[in-house]
XYZ file of C-alpha atoms in Angstrom:
598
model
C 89.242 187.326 162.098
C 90.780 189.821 160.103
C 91.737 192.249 162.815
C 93.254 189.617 165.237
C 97.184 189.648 165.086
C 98.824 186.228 166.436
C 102.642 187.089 167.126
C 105.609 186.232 169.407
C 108.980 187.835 170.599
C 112.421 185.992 169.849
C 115.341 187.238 170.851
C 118.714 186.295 172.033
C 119.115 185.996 175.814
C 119.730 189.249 177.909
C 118.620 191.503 174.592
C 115.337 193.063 176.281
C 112.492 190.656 175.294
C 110.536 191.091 178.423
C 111.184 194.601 179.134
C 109.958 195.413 175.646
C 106.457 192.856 176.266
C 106.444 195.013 179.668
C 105.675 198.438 177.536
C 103.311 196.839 175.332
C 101.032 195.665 177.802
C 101.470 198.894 179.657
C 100.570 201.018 175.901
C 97.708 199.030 175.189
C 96.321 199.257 178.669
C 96.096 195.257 179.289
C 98.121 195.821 182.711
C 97.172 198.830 185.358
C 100.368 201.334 186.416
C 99.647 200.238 189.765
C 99.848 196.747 188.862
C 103.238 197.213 186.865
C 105.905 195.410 188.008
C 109.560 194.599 185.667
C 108.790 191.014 183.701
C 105.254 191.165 184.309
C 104.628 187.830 182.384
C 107.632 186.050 184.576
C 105.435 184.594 187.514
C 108.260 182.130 188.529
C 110.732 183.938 191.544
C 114.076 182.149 190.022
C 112.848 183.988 186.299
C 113.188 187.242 188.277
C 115.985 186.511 190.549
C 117.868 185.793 187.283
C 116.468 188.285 185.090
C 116.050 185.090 182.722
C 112.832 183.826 180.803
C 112.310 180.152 181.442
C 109.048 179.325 180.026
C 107.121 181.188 177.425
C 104.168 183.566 177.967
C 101.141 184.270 176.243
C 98.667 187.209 176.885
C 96.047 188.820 175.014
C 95.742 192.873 174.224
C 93.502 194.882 172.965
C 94.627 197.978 170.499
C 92.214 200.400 168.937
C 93.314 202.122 165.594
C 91.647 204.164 163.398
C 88.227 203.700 165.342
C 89.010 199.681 164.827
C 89.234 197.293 167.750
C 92.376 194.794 167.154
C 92.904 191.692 168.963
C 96.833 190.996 169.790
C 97.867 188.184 170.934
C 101.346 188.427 171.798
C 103.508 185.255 173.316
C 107.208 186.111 175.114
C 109.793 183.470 174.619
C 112.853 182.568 176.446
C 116.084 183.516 174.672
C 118.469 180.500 176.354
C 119.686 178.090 174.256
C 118.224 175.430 176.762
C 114.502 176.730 176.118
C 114.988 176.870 172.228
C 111.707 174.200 172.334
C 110.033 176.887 174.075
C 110.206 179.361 171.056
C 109.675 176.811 168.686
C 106.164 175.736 170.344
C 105.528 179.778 170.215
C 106.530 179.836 167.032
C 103.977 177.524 165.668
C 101.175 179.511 166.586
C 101.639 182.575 165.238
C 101.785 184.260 162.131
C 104.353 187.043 162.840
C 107.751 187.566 165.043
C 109.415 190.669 166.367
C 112.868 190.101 166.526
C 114.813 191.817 168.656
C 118.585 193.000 168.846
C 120.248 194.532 171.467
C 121.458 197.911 169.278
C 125.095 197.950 171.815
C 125.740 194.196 170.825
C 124.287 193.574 168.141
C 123.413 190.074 166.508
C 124.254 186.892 168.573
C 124.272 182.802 168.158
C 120.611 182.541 169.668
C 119.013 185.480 167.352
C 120.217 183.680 164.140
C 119.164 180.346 165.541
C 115.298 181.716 166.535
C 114.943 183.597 163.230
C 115.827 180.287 161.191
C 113.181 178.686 162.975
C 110.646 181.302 162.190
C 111.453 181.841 158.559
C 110.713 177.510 158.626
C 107.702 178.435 159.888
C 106.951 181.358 156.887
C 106.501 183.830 159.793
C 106.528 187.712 158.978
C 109.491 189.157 160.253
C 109.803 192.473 162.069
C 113.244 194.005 162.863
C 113.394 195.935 166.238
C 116.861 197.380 167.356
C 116.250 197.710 171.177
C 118.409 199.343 173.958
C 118.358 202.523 171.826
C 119.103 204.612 175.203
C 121.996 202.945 176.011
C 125.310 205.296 175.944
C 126.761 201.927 174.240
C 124.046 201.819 171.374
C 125.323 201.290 167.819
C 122.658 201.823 165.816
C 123.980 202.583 161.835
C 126.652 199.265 162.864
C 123.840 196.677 164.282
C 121.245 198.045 161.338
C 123.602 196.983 159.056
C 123.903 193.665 160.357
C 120.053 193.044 160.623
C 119.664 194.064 156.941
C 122.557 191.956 155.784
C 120.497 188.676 158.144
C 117.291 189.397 156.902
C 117.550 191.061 153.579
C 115.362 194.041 154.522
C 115.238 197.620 153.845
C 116.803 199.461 156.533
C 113.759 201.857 157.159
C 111.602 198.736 158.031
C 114.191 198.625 161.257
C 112.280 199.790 164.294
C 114.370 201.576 166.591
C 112.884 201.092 170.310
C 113.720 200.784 174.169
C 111.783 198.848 176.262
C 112.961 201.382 178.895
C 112.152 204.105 177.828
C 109.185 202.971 175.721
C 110.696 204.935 172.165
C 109.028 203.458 169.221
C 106.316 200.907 170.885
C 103.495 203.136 169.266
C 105.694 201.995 165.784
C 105.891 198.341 166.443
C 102.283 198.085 167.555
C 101.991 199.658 163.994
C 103.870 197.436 162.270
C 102.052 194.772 164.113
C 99.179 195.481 162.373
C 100.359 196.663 159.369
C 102.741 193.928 158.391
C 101.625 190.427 160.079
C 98.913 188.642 157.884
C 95.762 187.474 159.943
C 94.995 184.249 160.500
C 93.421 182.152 158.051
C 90.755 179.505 159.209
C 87.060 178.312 158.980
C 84.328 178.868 161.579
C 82.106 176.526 160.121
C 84.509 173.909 159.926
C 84.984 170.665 162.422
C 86.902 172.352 165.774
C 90.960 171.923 164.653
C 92.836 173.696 167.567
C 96.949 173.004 168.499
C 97.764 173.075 172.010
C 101.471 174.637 172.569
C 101.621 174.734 176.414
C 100.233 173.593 179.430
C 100.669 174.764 183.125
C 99.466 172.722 186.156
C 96.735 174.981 188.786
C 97.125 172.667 191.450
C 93.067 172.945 192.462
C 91.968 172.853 188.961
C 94.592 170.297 187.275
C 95.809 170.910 183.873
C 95.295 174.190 182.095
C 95.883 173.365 178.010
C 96.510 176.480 176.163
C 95.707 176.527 172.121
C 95.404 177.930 169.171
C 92.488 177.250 167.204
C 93.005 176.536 163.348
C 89.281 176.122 162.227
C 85.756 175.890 164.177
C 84.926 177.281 167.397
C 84.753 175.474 170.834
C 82.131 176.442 173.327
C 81.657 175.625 177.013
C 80.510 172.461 177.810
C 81.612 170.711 174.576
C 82.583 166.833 174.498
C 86.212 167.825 173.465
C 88.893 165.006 172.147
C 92.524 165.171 172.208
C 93.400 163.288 169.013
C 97.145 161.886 169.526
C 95.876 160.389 173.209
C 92.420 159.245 172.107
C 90.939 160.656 175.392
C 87.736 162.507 175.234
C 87.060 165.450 178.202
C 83.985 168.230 178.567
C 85.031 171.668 178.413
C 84.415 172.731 181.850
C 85.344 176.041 181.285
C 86.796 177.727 178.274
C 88.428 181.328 177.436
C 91.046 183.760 176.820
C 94.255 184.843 178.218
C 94.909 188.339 179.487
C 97.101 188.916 182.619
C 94.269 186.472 184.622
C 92.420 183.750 182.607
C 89.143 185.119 181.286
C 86.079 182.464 180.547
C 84.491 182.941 177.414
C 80.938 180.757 176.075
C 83.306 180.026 172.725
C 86.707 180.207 171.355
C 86.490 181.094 167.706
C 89.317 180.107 164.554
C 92.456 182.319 165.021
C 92.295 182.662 168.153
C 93.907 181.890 171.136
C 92.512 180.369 174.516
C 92.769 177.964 177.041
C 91.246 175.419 178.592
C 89.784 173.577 182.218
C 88.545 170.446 181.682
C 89.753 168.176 185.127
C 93.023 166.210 183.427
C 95.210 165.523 186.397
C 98.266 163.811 184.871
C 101.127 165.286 182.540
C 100.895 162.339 179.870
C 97.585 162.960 179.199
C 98.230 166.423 177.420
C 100.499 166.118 174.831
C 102.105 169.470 173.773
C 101.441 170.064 169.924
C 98.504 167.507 170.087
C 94.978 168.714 168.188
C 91.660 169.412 169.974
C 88.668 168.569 168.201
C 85.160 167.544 169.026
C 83.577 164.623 169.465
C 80.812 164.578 167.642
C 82.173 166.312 164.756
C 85.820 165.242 164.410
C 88.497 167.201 162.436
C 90.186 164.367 159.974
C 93.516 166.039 159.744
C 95.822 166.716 162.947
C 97.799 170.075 162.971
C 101.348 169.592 161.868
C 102.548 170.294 165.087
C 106.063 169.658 166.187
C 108.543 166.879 167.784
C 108.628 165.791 170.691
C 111.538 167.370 172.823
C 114.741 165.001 172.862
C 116.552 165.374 175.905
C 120.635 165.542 175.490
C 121.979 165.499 179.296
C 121.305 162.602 181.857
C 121.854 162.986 184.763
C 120.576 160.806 188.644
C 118.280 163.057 191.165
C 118.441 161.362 194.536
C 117.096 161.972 197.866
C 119.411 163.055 200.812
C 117.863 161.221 203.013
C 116.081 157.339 201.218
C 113.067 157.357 203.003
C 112.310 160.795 200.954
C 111.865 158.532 197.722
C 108.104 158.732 197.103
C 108.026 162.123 198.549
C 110.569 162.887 195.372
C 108.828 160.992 193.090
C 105.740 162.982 193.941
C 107.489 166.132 193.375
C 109.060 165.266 189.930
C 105.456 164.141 188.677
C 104.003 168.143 189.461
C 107.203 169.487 188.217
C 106.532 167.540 185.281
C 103.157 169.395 185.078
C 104.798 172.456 184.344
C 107.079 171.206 182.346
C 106.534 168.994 179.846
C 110.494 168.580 178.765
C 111.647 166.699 181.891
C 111.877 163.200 181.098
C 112.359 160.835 184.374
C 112.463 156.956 185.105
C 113.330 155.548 188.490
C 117.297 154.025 188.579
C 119.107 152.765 192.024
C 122.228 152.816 192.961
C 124.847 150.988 195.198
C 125.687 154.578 197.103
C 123.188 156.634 196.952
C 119.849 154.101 196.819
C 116.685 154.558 194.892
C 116.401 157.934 192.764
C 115.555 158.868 189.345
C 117.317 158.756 185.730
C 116.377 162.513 184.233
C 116.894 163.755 180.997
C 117.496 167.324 180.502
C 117.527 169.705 177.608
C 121.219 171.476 178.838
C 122.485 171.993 182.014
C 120.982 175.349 182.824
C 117.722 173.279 182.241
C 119.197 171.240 185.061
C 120.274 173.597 187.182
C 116.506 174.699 187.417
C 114.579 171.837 187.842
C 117.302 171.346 191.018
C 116.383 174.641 192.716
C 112.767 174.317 192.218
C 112.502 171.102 193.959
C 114.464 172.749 196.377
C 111.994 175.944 196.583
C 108.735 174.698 195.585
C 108.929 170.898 197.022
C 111.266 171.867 200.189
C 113.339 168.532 198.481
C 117.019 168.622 199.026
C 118.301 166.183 196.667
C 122.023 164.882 195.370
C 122.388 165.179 191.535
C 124.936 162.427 189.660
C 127.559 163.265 186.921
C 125.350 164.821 183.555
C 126.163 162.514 181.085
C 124.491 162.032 177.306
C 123.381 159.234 175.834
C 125.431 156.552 173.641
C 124.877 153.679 171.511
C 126.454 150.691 171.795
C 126.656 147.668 169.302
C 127.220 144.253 170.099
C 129.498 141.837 168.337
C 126.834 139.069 168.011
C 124.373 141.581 166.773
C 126.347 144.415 165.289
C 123.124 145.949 163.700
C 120.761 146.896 166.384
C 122.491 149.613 168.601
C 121.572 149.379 172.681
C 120.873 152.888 174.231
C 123.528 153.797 176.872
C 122.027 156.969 179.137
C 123.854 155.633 182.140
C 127.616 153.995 182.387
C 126.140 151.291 184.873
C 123.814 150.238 181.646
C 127.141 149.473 179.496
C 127.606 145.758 178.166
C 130.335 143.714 179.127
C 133.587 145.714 176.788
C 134.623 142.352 175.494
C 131.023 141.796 173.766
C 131.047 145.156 172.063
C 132.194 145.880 168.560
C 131.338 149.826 168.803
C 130.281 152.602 170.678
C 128.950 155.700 168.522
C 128.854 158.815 170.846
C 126.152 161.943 169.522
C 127.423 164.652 167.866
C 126.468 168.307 167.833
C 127.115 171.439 165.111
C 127.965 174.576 167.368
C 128.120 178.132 166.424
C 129.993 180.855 168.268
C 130.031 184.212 167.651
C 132.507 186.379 169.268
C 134.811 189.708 169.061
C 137.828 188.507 166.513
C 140.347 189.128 169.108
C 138.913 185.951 170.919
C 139.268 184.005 168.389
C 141.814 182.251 169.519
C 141.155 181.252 172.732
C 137.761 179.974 172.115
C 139.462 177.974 169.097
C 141.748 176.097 171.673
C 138.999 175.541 173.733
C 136.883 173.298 171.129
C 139.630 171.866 169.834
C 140.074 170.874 173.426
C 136.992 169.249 173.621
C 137.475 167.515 170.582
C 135.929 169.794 168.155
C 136.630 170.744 164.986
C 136.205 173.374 163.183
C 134.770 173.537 160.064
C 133.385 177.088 159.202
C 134.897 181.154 160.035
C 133.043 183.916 158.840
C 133.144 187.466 159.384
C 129.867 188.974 159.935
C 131.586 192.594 160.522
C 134.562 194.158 160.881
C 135.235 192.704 164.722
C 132.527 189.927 165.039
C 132.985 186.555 163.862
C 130.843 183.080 163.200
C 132.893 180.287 163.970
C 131.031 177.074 163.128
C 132.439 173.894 164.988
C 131.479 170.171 164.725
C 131.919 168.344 168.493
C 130.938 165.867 170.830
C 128.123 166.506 172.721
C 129.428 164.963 176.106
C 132.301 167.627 175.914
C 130.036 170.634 176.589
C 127.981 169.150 178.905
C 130.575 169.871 182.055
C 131.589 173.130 181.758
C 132.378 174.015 178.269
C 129.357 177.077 178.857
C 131.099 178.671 181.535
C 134.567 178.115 179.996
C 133.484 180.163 177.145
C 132.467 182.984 179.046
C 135.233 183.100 180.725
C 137.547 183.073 177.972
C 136.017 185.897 175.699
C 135.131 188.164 179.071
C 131.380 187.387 178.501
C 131.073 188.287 174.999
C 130.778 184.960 173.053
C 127.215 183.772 172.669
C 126.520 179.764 171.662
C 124.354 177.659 169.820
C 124.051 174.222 169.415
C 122.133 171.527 167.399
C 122.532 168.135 167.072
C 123.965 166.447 163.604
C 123.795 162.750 165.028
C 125.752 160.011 166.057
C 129.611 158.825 165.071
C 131.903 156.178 166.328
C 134.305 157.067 168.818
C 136.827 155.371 171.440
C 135.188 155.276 174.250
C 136.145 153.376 177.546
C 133.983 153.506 180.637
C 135.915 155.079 183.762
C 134.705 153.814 187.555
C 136.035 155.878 190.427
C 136.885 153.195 193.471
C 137.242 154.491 197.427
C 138.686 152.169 199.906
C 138.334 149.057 197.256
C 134.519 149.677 197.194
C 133.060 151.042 193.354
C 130.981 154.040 193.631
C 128.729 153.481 190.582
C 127.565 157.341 190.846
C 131.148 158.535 190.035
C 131.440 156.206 186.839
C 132.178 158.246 183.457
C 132.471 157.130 179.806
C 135.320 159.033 178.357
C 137.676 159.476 175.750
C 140.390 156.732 175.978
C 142.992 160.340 175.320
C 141.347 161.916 178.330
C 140.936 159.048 180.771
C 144.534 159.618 182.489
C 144.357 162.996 182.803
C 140.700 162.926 183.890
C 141.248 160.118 186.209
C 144.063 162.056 187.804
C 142.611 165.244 188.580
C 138.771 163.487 190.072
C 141.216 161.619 192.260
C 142.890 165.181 192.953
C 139.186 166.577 193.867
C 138.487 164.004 195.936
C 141.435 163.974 197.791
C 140.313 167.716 199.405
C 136.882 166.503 199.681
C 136.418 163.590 201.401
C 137.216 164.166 205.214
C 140.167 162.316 207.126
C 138.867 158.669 208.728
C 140.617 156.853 211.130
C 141.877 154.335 208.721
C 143.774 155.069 205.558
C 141.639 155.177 202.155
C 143.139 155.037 198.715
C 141.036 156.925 195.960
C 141.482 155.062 192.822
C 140.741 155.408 188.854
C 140.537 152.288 187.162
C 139.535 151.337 183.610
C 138.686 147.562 183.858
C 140.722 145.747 186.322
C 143.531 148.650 185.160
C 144.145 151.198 187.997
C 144.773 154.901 186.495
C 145.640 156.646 189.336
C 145.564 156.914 193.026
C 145.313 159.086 195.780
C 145.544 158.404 199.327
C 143.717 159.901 202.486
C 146.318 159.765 205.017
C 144.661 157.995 208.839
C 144.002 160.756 211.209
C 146.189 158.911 214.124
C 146.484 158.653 218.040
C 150.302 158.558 219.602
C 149.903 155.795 221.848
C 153.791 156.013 222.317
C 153.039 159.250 224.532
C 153.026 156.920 227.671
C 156.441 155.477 226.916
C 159.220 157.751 227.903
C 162.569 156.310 227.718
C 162.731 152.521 227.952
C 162.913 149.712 225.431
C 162.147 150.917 221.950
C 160.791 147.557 221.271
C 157.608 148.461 223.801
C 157.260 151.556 221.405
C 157.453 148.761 218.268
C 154.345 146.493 219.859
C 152.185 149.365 220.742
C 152.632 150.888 217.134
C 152.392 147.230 215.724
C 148.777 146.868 217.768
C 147.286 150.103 216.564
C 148.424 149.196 213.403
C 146.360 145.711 213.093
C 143.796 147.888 214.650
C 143.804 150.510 211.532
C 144.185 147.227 208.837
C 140.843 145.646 210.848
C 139.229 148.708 210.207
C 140.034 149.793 207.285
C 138.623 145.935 206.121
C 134.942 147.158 208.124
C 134.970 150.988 207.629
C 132.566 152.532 205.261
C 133.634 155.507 203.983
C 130.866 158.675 203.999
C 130.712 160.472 200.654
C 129.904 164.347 201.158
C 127.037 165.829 198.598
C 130.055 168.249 197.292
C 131.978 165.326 196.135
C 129.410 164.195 193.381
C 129.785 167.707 192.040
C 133.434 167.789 192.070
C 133.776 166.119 188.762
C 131.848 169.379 187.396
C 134.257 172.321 188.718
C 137.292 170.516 188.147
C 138.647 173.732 186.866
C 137.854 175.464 189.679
């Protein structure tokens, strides 16, 4: 045990995490030239269409110093703020983190918010400044920072590129050097953690661990202790770039393994693996489970696709444990599912892979998070709100507490205030500025969480040109005013469009949906109004002028009172109509309410 090395890479997003894993593998000889390719642990298309990370990778290498053969096993997280649970499963089986900073932008929201969790975990920290051969590098600047973060000596700073491969021979090093081996018992009961799971659709469900004490051998009787259920170890082993079966897994190391489970539930991530016929008494301390913060409906185009969807949610599931789904109807769009999602990028993913892998085209509802609402007959026990159809009656409610979140955003000073009128539109407020250099600065705010969920993100970006990076965490729940909004076309209420809001932004909200909609919705034959309404209390309207036939083209000269009863005739006609008509909502509209800035 003493020369394997359990580590993992945390980084901020776009800071060279991947590129940097690419040069390792290629160093220690784990992955051929010929089979090199950029992000060679990505194996999803949309991770390298985006140049993005989306779920975490581990792979094992082999490194031979000094005439000693050391086992690395090195695990490459994602650096968005939506995959944070990602790192944070990573981070709990290992014993060591590189972290990386980009040496032309130096420290960002997501690297202070990854190395916190690592230091929880007592993980040995090693400072790499990456991007060395960039023309924009700052090297003595960004060192400075790092040491100032981390309290280090500025000669334990590694300076690398994962281009050019300068100073991967140093970190694999270091590696060794620095990061404690793992501690654990062979002849102890089996104790192993599982931190991921992928689905291999003719094998089923692939659990990857780390084991703590004992060893696990093909064959076993193997028991997952938080589920109860007991499974033989069909086939056990090790991960390089292909799964590799071993006869037995010892302590400190890290393996997967087959064993036939077919459904998501019945692999918890962060359970313990033991054997049956020796059980482990203790469970790993792993960690929570993952709380989703944005709701949002997933319905089929077309109705009859429902158990087709369903179908394809359950596999995505597979893969990823943090989607959270339970089936909801509604009035317009029919039977879908209520998903929970860990940000909207998370969202925006799990769309275009049922879209890719499932060929499903489906019509996503207004993201919304969830509230708690208490009643006046029972003002103790609070009633979970994840969907404004779910809302009690407002004249039986005494409050509505709406969840809170503590952001940090770091950004050149001269942005400063922009991105301060930003949260305080949203309703934030801020509560901490500090100036990590000259020209960067922390700003700490305290805001509702169902403010960022539309398109705070992209906001930012756009007011600091790109170069304000965010985190988020949430603080918990306070009372706020809170009114529930419902969007009504041609009389009818379209329960997908409904919003709780901020009584202070209902009008203006109200205002410019009915605005969107306006340009949306195509032209009928019969007039439709487009209405907000809070209650019985109507907001604001917008009307969809008829598109019209001149049936007065026939009557030259003459009477003008023959003009009067044809116009009078098409007119009943249009009022008939307009009492039968249905109105057809395009896909676009239900994602209106999100580019409202646009």
């Amino acid at each position: 045990m003493k020369n394997i090395r359990n580590f993992c890479i945390i980084a901020h997003i776009d800071h060279g995490k991947s590129t940097l894993a690419d040069r390792l593998l290629q160093t220690t000889g784990t992955i051929s030239d010929r089979d090199m390719q950029a992000q060679a642990l990505d194996d999803m298309d949309i991770e390298r269409e985006r140049g993005i990370t989306i779920k975490s990778h581990a792979i094992q290498m082999n490194y031979k110093r000094d005439g000693i053969d050391y086992v690395l096993n090195l695990i490459d997280t994602p650096g968005h703020v939506d995959f944070s649970y990602e790192v944070s499963r990573s981070i709990a089986a290992c014993e060591g983190a590189l972290l990386i900073v980009d040496a032309s932008q130096g420290i960002e929201a997501q690297t202070i918010s990854n190395l916190y969790l690592a230091l929880e975990h007592d993980l040995e920290i090693i400072p790499i400044l990456n991007k060395m051969d960039l023309p924009g590098a700052m090297p003595e600047e960004v060192t400075d920072q790092i040491v100032e973060l981390i309290g280090c000596d500025p000669s334990d700073v590694i300076p690398a590129s994962g281009k050019t491969g300068l100073g991967v021979e140093e970190i694999l090093e270091a590696v060794i050097n620095r990061i404690p081996c793992p501690v654990g018992d062979e002849n102890e009961p089996l104790q192993a953690m599982i931190f991921d799971s992928v689905f291999n659709p003719f094998r089923g469900i692939i659990a990857y661990y780390r084991v703590r004490n004992g060893v696990i051998r093909k064959g076993q009787k193997i028991k997952f202790m938080n589920t109860g259920k007991s499974y033989n170890a069909e086939e056990i082993g090790i991960l390089k770039m292909d799964l590799q079966p071993r006869t037995e897994v010892k302590a400190g190391d890290v393996g997967y393994i087959i064993s036939g489970i077919k459904r998501a539930a019945e692999v918890k991530v962060g359970d313990t693996l033991t054997t049956l016929d020796n059980p482990t008494s203790q469970a790993v301390k792993g960690f929570e489970d993952v709380k989703p913060m944005v709701f949002a409906g997933i319905y089929p185009v077309d109705t009859e696709d429902y158990e087709e969807l369903r179908y394809s949610m359950e596999k995505l599931q597979l893969n990823d444990s943090s989607l959270v789904f339970e089936p909801e109807s509604s009035a317009a769009l029919g039977f879908g599912f209520r998903c929970g999602f860990l940000g909207m990028l998370h969202m925006e993913i799990i769309q275009e892979r049922l879209e890719r892998e499932f060929n499903m085209t489906v019509i996503t509802t207004v993201p919304n998070v969830s509230y708690k609402a208490y009643l006046t007959k029972d003002p103790l026990t609070a009633k979970i709100v994840n969907n404004p159809s779910e809302l009690p009656d407002p004249s039986t409610m005494a409050s509505m507490e709406e969840p809170y979140i503590k952001a940090q955003v770091i950004t050149k000073s001269e942005y400063v205030g922009q991105i301060m009128t930003l949260c305080i539109e949203k309703r934030g407020e801020l509560t901490n500025q500090v100036y990590l250099t000259q020209d960067r600065v922390e700003l700490s705010f305290e805001m509702p969480l169902g403010e960022i969920v539309f398109d705070f993100y992209d906001r930012l970006k756009s007011v600091s040109r790109g170069y304000a990076s965010f985190d988020y965490h949430p603080t918990g729940y306070k009372t706020s005013d809170l009114i529930k909004m419902d969007l009504m076309l041609n009389g009818e209420q379209i329960d997908a469009l409904s919003a709780l809001v901020h009584r202070s932004n209902a009008y203006e909200l109200g205002k410019r949906i009915c605005i969107k909609l306006k340009e949306l919705i195509p032209r009928q034959q019969f007039e439709i109004p487009i209405q907000a309404a809070i209650g019985a209390k109507v907001i604001a309207r917008e009307t969809i002028k008829a598109l019209r036939k001149d049936v007065t083209a026939k009557c030259y000269g003459g009477d003008i009172s023959r003009k009067r009863k044809l116009l009078e005739k098409q007119k009943e006609g249009k009022k008939r109509m307009r009492q039968v008509g249905r109105v057809e909502i395009p896909q676009e509209a239900f994602l209106a309410v999100l580019k409202l800035n646009d």
